[in-house]
Coordinates of C-alpha atoms in Angstrom, one line a residue:
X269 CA -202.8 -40.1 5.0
X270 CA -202.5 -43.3 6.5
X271 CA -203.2 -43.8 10.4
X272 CA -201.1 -46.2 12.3
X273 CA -202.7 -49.6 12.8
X274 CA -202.5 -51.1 16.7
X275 CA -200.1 -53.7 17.4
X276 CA -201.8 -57.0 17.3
X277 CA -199.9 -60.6 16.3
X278 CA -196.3 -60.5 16.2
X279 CA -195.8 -56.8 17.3
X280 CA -197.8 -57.3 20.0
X281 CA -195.3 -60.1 21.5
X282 CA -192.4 -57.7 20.8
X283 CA -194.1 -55.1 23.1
X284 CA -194.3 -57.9 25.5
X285 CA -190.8 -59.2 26.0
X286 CA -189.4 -55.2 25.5
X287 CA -190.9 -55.0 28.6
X288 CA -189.7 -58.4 30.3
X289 CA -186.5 -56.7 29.1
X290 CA -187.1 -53.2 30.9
X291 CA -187.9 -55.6 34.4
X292 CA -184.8 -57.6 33.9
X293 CA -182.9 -54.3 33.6
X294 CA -184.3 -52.8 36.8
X295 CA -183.7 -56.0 38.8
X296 CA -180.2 -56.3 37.5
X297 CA -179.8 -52.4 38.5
X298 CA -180.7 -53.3 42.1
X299 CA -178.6 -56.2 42.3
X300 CA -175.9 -53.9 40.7
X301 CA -176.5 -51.2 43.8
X302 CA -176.0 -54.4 46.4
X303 CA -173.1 -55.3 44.3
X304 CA -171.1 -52.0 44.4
X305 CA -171.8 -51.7 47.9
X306 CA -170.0 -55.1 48.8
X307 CA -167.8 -54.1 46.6
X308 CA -166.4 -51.2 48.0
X309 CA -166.5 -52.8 51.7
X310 CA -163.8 -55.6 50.6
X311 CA -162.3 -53.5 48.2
X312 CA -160.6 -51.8 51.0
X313 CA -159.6 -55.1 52.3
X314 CA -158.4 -56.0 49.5
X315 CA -156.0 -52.9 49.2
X316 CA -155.0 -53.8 52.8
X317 CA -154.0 -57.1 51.5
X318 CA -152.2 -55.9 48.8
X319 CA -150.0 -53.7 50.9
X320 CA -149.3 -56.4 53.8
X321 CA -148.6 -58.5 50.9
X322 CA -146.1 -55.6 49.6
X323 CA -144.4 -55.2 53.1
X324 CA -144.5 -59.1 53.5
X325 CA -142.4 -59.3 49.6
X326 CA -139.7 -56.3 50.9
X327 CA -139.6 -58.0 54.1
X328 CA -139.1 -61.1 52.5
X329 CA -135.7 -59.9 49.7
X330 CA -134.7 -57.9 52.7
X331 CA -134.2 -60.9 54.6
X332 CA -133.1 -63.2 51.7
X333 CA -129.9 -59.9 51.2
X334 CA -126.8 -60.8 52.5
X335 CA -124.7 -57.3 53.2
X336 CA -121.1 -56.5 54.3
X337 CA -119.7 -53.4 55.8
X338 CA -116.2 -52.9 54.2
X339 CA -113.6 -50.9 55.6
X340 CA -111.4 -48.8 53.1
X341 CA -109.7 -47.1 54.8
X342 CA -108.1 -43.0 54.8
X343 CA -110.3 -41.1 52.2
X344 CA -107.7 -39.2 51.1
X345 CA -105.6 -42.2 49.6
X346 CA -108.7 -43.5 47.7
X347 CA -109.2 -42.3 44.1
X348 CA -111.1 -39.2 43.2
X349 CA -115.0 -39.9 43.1
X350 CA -116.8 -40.6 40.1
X351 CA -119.5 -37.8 40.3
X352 CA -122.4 -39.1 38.4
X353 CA -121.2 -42.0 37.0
X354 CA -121.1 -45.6 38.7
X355 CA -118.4 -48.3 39.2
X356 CA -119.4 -51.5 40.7
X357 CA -117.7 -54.4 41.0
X358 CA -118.8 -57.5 40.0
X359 CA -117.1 -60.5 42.2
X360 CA -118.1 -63.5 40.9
X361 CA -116.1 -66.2 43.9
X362 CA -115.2 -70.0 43.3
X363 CA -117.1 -70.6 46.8
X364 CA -117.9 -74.7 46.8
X365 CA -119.9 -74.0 50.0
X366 CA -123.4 -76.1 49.9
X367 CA -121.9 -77.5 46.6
X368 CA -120.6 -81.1 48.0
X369 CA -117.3 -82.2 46.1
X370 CA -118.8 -82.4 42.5
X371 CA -116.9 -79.4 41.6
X372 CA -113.7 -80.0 43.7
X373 CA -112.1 -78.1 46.7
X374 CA -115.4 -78.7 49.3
X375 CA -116.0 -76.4 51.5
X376 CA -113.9 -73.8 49.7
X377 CA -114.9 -70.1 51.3
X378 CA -113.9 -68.7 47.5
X379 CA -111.1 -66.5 46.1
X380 CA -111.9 -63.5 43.7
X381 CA -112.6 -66.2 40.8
X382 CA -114.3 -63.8 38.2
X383 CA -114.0 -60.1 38.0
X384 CA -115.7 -57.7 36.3
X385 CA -115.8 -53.7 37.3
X386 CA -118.7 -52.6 35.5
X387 CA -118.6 -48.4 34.6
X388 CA -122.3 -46.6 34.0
X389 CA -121.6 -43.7 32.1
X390 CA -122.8 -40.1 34.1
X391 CA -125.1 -39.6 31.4
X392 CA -126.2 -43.5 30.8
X393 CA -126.0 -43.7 27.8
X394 CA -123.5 -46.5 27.3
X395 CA -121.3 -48.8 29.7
X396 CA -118.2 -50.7 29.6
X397 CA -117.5 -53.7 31.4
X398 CA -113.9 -54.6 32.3
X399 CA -112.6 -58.1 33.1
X400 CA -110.2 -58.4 35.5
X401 CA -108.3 -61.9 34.9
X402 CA -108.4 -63.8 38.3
X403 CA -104.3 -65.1 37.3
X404 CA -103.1 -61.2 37.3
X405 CA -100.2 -60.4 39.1
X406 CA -100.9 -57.3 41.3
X407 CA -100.2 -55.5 44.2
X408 CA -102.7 -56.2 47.4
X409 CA -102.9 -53.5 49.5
X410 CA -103.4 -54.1 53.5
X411 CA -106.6 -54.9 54.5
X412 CA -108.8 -55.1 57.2
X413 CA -111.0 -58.0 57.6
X414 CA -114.2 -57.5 59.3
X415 CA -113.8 -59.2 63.2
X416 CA -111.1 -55.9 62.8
X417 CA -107.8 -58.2 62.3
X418 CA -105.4 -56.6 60.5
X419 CA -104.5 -58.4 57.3
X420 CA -100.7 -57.6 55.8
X421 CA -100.5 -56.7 52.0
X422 CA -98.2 -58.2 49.5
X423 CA -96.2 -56.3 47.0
X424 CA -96.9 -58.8 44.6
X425 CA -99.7 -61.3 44.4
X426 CA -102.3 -63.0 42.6
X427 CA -105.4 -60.9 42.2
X428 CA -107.3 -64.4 42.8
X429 CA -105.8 -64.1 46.5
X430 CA -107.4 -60.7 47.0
X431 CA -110.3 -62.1 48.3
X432 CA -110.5 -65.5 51.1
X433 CA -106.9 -65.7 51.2
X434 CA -106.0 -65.4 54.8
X435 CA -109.7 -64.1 55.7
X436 CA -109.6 -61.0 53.0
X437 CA -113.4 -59.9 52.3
X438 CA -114.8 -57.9 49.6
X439 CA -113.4 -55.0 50.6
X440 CA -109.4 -56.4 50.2
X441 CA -110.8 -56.8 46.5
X442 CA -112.4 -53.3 46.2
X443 CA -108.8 -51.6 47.4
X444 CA -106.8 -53.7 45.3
X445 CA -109.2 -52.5 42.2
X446 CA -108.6 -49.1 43.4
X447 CA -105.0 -49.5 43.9
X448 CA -104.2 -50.9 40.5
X449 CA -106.9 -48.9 37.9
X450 CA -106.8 -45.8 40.0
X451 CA -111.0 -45.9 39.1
X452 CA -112.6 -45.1 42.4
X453 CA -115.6 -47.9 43.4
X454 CA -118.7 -47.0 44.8
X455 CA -120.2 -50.6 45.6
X456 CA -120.0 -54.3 45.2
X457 CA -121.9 -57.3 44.5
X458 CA -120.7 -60.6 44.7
X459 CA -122.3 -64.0 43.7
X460 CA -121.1 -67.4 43.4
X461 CA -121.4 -70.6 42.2
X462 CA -125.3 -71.2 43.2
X463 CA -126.3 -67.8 41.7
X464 CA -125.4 -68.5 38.4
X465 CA -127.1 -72.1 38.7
X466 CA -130.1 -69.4 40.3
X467 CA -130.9 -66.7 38.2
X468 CA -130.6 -68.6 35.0
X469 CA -132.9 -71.1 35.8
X470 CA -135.1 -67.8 37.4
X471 CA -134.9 -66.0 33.7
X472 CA -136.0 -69.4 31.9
X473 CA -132.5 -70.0 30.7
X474 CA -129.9 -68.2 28.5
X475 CA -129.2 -69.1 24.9
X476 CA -125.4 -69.2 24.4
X477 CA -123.4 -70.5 21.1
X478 CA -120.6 -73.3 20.6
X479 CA -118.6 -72.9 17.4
X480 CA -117.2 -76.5 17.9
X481 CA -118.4 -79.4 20.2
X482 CA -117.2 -78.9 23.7
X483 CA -116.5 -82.1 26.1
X484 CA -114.8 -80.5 29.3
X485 CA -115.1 -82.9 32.3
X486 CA -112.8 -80.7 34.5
X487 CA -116.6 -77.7 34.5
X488 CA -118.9 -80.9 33.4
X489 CA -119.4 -79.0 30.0
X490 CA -120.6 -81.4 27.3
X491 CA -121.9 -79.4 24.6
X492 CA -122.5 -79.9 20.8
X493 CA -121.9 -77.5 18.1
X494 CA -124.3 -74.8 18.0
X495 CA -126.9 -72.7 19.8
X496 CA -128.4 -73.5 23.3
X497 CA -130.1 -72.5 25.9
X498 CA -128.9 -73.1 29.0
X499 CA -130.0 -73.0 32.7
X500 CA -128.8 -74.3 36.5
X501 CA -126.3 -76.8 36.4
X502 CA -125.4 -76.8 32.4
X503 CA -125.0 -72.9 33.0
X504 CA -122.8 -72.8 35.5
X505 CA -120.5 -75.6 33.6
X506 CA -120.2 -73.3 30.7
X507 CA -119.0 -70.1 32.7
X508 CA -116.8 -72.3 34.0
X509 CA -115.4 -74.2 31.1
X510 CA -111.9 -73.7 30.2
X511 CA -110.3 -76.8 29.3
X512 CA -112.7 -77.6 26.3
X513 CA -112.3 -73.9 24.7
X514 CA -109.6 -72.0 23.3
X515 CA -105.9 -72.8 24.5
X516 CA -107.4 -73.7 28.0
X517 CA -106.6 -70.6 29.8
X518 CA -108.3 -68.1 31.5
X519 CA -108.2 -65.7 28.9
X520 CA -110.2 -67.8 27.0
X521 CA -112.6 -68.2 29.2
X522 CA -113.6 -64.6 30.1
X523 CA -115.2 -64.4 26.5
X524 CA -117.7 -67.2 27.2
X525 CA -118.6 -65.0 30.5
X526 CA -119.3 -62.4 28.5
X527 CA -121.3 -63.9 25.8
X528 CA -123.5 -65.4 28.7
X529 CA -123.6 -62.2 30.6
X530 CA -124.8 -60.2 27.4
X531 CA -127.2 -62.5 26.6
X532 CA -128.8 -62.6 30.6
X533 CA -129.2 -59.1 30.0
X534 CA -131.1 -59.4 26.4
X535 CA -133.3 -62.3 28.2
X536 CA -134.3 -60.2 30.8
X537 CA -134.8 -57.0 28.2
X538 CA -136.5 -58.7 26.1
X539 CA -139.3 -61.1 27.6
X540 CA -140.9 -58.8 29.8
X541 CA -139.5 -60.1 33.1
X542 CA -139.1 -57.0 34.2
X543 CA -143.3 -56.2 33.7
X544 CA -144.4 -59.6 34.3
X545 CA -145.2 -60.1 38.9
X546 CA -144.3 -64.0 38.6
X547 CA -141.3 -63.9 36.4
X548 CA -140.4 -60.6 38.5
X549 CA -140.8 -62.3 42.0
X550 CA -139.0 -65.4 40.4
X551 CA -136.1 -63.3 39.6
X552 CA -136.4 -61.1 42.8
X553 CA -136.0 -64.0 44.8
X554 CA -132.9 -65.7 43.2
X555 CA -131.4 -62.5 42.8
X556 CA -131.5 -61.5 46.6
X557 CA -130.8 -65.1 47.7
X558 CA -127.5 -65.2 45.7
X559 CA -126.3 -61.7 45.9
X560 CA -124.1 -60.2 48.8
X561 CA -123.4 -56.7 48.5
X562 CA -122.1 -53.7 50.7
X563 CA -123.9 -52.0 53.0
X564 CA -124.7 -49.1 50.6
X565 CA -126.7 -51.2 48.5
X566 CA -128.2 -53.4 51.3
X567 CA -131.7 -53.1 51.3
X568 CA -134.4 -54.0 48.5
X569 CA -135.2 -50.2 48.0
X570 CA -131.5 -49.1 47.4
X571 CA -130.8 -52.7 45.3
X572 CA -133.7 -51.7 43.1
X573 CA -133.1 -48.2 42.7
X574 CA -129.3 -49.0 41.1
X575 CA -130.9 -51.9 38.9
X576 CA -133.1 -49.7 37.5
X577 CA -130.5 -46.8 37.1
X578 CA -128.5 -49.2 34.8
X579 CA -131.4 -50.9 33.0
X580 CA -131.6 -47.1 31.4
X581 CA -128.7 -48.2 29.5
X582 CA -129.6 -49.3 25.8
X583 CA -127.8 -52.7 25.3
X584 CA -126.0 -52.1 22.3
X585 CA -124.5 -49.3 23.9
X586 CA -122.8 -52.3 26.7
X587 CA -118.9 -52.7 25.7
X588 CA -117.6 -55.9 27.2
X589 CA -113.5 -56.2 27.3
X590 CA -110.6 -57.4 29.1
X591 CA -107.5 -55.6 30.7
X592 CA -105.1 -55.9 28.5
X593 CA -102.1 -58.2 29.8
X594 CA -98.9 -60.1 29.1
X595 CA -97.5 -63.2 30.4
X596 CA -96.0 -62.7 33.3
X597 CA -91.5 -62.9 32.7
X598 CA -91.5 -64.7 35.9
X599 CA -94.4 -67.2 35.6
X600 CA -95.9 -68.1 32.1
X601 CA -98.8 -69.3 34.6
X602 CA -99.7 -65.8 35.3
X603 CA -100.4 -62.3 33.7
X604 CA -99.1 -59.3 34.4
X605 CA -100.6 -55.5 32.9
X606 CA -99.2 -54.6 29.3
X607 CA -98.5 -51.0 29.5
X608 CA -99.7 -48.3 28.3
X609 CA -103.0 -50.3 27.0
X610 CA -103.8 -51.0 30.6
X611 CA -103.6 -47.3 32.1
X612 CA -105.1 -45.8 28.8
X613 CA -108.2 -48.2 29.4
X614 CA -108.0 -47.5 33.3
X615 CA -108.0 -43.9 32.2
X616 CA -111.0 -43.6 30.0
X617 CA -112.8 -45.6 32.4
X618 CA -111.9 -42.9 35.0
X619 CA -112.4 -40.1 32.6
X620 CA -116.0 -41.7 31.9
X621 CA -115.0 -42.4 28.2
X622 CA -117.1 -44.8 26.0
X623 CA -115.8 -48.3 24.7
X624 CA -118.6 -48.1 22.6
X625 CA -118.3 -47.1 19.4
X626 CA -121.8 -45.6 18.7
X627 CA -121.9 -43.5 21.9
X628 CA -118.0 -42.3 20.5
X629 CA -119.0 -39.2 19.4
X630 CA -121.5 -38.6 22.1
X631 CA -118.7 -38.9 24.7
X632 CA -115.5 -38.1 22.9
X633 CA -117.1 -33.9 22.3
X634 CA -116.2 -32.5 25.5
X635 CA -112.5 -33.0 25.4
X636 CA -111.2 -30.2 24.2
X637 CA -112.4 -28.4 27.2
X638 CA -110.8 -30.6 29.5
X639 CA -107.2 -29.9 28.3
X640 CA -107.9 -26.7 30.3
X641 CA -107.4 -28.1 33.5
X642 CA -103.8 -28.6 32.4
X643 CA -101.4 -26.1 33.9
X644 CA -100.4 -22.8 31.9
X645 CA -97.5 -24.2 30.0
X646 CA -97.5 -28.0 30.2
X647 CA -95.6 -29.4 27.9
X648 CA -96.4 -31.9 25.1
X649 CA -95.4 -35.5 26.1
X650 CA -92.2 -36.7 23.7
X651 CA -92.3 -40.1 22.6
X652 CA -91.0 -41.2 25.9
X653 CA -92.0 -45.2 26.9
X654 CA -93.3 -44.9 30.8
X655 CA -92.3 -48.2 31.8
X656 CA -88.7 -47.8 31.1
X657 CA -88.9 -44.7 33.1
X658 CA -87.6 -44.8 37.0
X659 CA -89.3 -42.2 39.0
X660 CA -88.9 -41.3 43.0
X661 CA -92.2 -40.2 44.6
X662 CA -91.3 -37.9 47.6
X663 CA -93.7 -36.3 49.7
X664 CA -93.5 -32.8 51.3
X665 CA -96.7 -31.8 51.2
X666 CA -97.3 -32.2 54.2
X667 CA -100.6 -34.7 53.6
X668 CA -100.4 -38.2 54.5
X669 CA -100.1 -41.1 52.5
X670 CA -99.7 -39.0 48.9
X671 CA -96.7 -39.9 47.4
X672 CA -98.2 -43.6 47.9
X673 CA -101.3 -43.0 46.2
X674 CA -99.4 -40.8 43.7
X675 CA -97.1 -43.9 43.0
X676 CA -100.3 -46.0 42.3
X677 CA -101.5 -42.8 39.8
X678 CA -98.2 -43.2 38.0
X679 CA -98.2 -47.1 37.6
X680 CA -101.2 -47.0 36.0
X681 CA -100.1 -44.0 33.4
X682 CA -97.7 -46.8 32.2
X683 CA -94.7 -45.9 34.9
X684 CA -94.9 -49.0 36.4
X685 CA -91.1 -48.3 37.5
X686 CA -92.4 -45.4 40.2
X687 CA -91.7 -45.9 43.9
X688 CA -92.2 -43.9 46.9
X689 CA -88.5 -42.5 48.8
X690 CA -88.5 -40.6 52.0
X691 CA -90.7 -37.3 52.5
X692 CA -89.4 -34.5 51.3
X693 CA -88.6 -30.5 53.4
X694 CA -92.1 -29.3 52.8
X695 CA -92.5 -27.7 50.0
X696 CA -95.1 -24.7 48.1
X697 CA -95.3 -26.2 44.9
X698 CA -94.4 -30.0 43.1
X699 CA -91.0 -30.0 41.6
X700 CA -89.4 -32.9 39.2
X701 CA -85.3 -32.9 39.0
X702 CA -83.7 -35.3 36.7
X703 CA -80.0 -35.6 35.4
X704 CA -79.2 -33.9 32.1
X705 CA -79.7 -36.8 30.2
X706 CA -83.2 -38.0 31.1
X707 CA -84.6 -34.5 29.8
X708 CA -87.3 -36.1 27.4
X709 CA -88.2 -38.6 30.5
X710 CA -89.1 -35.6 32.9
X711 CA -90.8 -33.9 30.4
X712 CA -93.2 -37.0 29.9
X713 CA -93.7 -37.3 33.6
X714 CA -94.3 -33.3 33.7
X715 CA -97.1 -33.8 31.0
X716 CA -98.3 -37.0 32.9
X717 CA -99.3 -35.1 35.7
X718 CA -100.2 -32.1 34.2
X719 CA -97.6 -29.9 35.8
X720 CA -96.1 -26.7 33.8
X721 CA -92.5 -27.2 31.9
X722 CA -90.8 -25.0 34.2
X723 CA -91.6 -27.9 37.3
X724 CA -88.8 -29.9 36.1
X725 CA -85.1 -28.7 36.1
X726 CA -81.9 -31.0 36.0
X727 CA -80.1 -31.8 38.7
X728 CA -75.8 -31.4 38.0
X729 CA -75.5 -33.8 41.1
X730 CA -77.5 -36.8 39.8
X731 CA -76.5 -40.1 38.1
X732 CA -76.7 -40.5 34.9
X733 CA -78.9 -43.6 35.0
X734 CA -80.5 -42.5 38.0
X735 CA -84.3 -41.9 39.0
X736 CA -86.2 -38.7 38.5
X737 CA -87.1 -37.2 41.5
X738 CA -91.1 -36.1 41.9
X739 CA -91.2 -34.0 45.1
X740 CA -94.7 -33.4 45.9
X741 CA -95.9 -29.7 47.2
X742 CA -98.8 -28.3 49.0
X743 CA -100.1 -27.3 45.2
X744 CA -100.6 -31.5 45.0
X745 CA -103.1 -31.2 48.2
X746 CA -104.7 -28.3 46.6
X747 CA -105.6 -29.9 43.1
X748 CA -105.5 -33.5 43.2
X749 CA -107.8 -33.5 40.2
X750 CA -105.3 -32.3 37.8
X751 CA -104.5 -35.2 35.5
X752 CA -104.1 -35.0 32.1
X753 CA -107.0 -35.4 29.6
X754 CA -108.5 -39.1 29.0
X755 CA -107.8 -40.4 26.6
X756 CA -110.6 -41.0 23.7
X757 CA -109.8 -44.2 22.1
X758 CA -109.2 -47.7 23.4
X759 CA -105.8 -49.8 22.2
X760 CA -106.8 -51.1 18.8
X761 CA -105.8 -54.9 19.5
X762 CA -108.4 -54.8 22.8
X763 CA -110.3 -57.8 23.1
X764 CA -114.2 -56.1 23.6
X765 CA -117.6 -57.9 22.9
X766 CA -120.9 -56.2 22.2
X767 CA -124.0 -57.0 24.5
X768 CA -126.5 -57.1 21.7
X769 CA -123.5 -59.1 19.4
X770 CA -125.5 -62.5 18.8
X771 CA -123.0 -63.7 17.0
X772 CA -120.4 -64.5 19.6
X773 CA -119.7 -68.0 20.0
X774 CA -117.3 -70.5 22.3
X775 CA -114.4 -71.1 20.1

């Protein structure tokens, strides 16, 4: 058996540095020891740092928010709420404040310029965005502006002048929404003409698509054929180009707003902003510079949490589309709500139904139970036209203000024809009384509002051509949240883009 031999020569060198190594290991060890101890003493500091640095950012977007108390007025005449799901409105104002004359009207406090009432599905699983054309003819309720003057409605008015005309605020626009869709809102945010400049300069720009060259000195738009991306300046003259595109109207230029708001969103989705701390705080910043919101929404915490609610909503599940409208008889200037397309979109919306095709199914399976909350007996609607239909809202309910907010309920069913008379005796239950000829009309207004058949009864003494009459009883006060079941599909012909559609271009 062979004994081993002592290290001599090259092992003998390989004993020596192993045990340089060994000291070197020891020393490092004690330097490690001093190392952890420091360590830990400005590791502490450091934490502190990092949270006066935390209260110092929240200070900082707290201060940088702009917030506005609105005033809305008697609960009762508002629309029922929501629940779960969320309706903000999105007013985008034609302020020139700050912006010199380059873009004409300097030192313009802004009208409700761009409109957009965005609905969050309950569930999140979808949204649908709804653009309300700044050139509709609408109804503006009374306001109140917020030194507490009293500003008077108009039965018929722009909905541009909804907001800054004669002092209105956010809040004239919010009623006026609420008046005309019968869709309750639970907050505002509204941005101008900087922001957009802002907050696509803060996401590194947004690609957008021009199916023909566009030269539109009117926005400062000159763009060649084809894909872009576009920040600040350039930005803002493509949301606002609407000479160069289309037949130069508004209508044409809501689509352009949409392609560039779907593609923000997809930026921001897709390249990490919303994980990266610079591009974050660069966004942050912009965003709580340019935004003014309501009170409800007006701190950093409460902003945050309601971005972060919607961001749960998978893009391709974001339906962008328009009211639908008509030119207006008295004004081929301006628009006025094609009925029943309008109240059956209104009514989806309210009834938290999808625009979005692949979240159909997902939303459209729980309405069979809802025909439920129809009255025992309420009949089938005839094919009966709503708009051609006069009805007479009178109240004896005893609650004030109903037949007025039951007028607005009507007009957005499609009987656009409804007005309120003088209140009624009081009365148990709701009632409809027609003349003998309008029997189809009062059953359609029956079904409308979900009443049973035996509600409306013929009146010998009544014109022929004369109004129905909808008295309004205590029942009304009891269960204002009996309508008649959304509707589950959208008007065929309604204009709608898809947030992940990359295809959509400036025509």
């Amino acid at each position: 058996m062979q004994k081993d031999k002592p290290e001599t020569g090259e092992h003998s060198g390989q004993g020596h540095r192993t045990a340089q190594r060994r000291a070197a290991v020891a020393r490092r060890t004690r330097r490690r020891r001093r190392t952890l101890k420091w360590t830990a003493g400005t590791g502490a500091l450091v934490m502190a740092a990092g949270c006066g640095g935390a209260y110092y950012l929240y200070q900082h977007f707290n201060s940088n928010l702009t917030s506005v108390k609105v005033q809305l007025g008697d609960e009762a005449e508002r629309p029922r709420a929501a629940g779960d799901a969320l309706n903000i409105l999105v007013l985008g104002t034609d302020s020139r404040e700050g912006l010199g004359s380059d873009y004409g009207d300097a030192g313009s406090s802004g009208h409700a310029d761009t409109t957009l009432l965005f609905h969050v599905a309950k569930d999140r699983s979808n949204a649908t965005v709804i653009s309300i054309p700044r050139d509709l003819m609408v109804p503006i309720p009374e306001c109140q502006a917020p030194d507490g003057k009293r500003i008077p409605g108009s039965a018929r008015d722009m909905f541009n002048n909804s907001l800054g005309q004669e002092g209105r605020d956010p809040g004239c626009s919010w009623k006026t929404v609420e008046k005309v869709t019968g869709i309750r809102v639970d907050h505002f945010v509204q941005v101008n003409f900087e922001a957009v400049k802002t907050l696509s300069s803060a996401v590194g720009g947004v690609e957008v698509c021009a199916a023909k060259d566009i030269n539109d000195p009117k926005s400062h738009l000159k763009m060649s054929r084809g894909r872009h991306v576009v920040q600040g300046d350039e930005a803002l003259a493509f949301v606002r180009t609407r000479h160069g595109v289309g037949l130069g109207g508004d209508l044409t230029r809501i689509p352009l707003q949409q392609q560039f708001i779907s593609s923000m969103i997809r930026q921001i989705k897709s390249d990490g902003t919303l994980t990266n701390p610079a591009k974050l705080y660069k966004l942050a910043d912009a965003a709580t510079k340019a935004l003014t919101v309501d009170s409800g929404i007006g701190s950093v915490d409460k902003l945050k949490d309601l971005a972060l609610d919607i961001s749960k909503v998978d893009t391709k599940n974001i339906t962008f589309a328009t009211v639908p409208v008509l030119d207006d008889p008295k004004d081929e200037n301006r628009l006025v709500l094609k009925q029943p397309d309008a109240g059956q979109v209104f009514s989806m919306i309210a009834g938290d139904r999808s625009l979005t095709e692949t979240a159909q199914a997902a939303t459209a399976a729980p309405a069979a139970p809802e025909t439920t909350a129809a009255a025992p007996g309420t009949p089938t609607a005839p094919a009966v036209d709503p708009k051609d239909v006069q009805v007479t809202v009178r109240n004896g309910s005893g609650a004030q203000g109903l037949s007025g907010t039951t007028v607005d309920k009507l007009r957005v069913k499609g009987f656009t024809k409804a007005a309120t008379g003088p209140n009624a005796p009081a009365a148990a239950t709701s009632s409809i009384s027609y003349p003998a000829e309008q029997e189809d009309a009062a059953t359609a207004l029956a079904a409308a509002l979900a009443l049973p058949g035996d509600a409306a009864r013929p009146d010998p003494k009544a014109a022929a051509k004369g109004p129905l009459v909808l008295v309004l009883g205590k029942d009304a006060v009891a269960a204002p949240a009996a309508p008649s079941a959304a509707p589950t599909q959208a008007p065929t012909d309604l204009q709608r883009v898809q947030a992940d559609d990359t295809d959509v271009c400036a025509k």
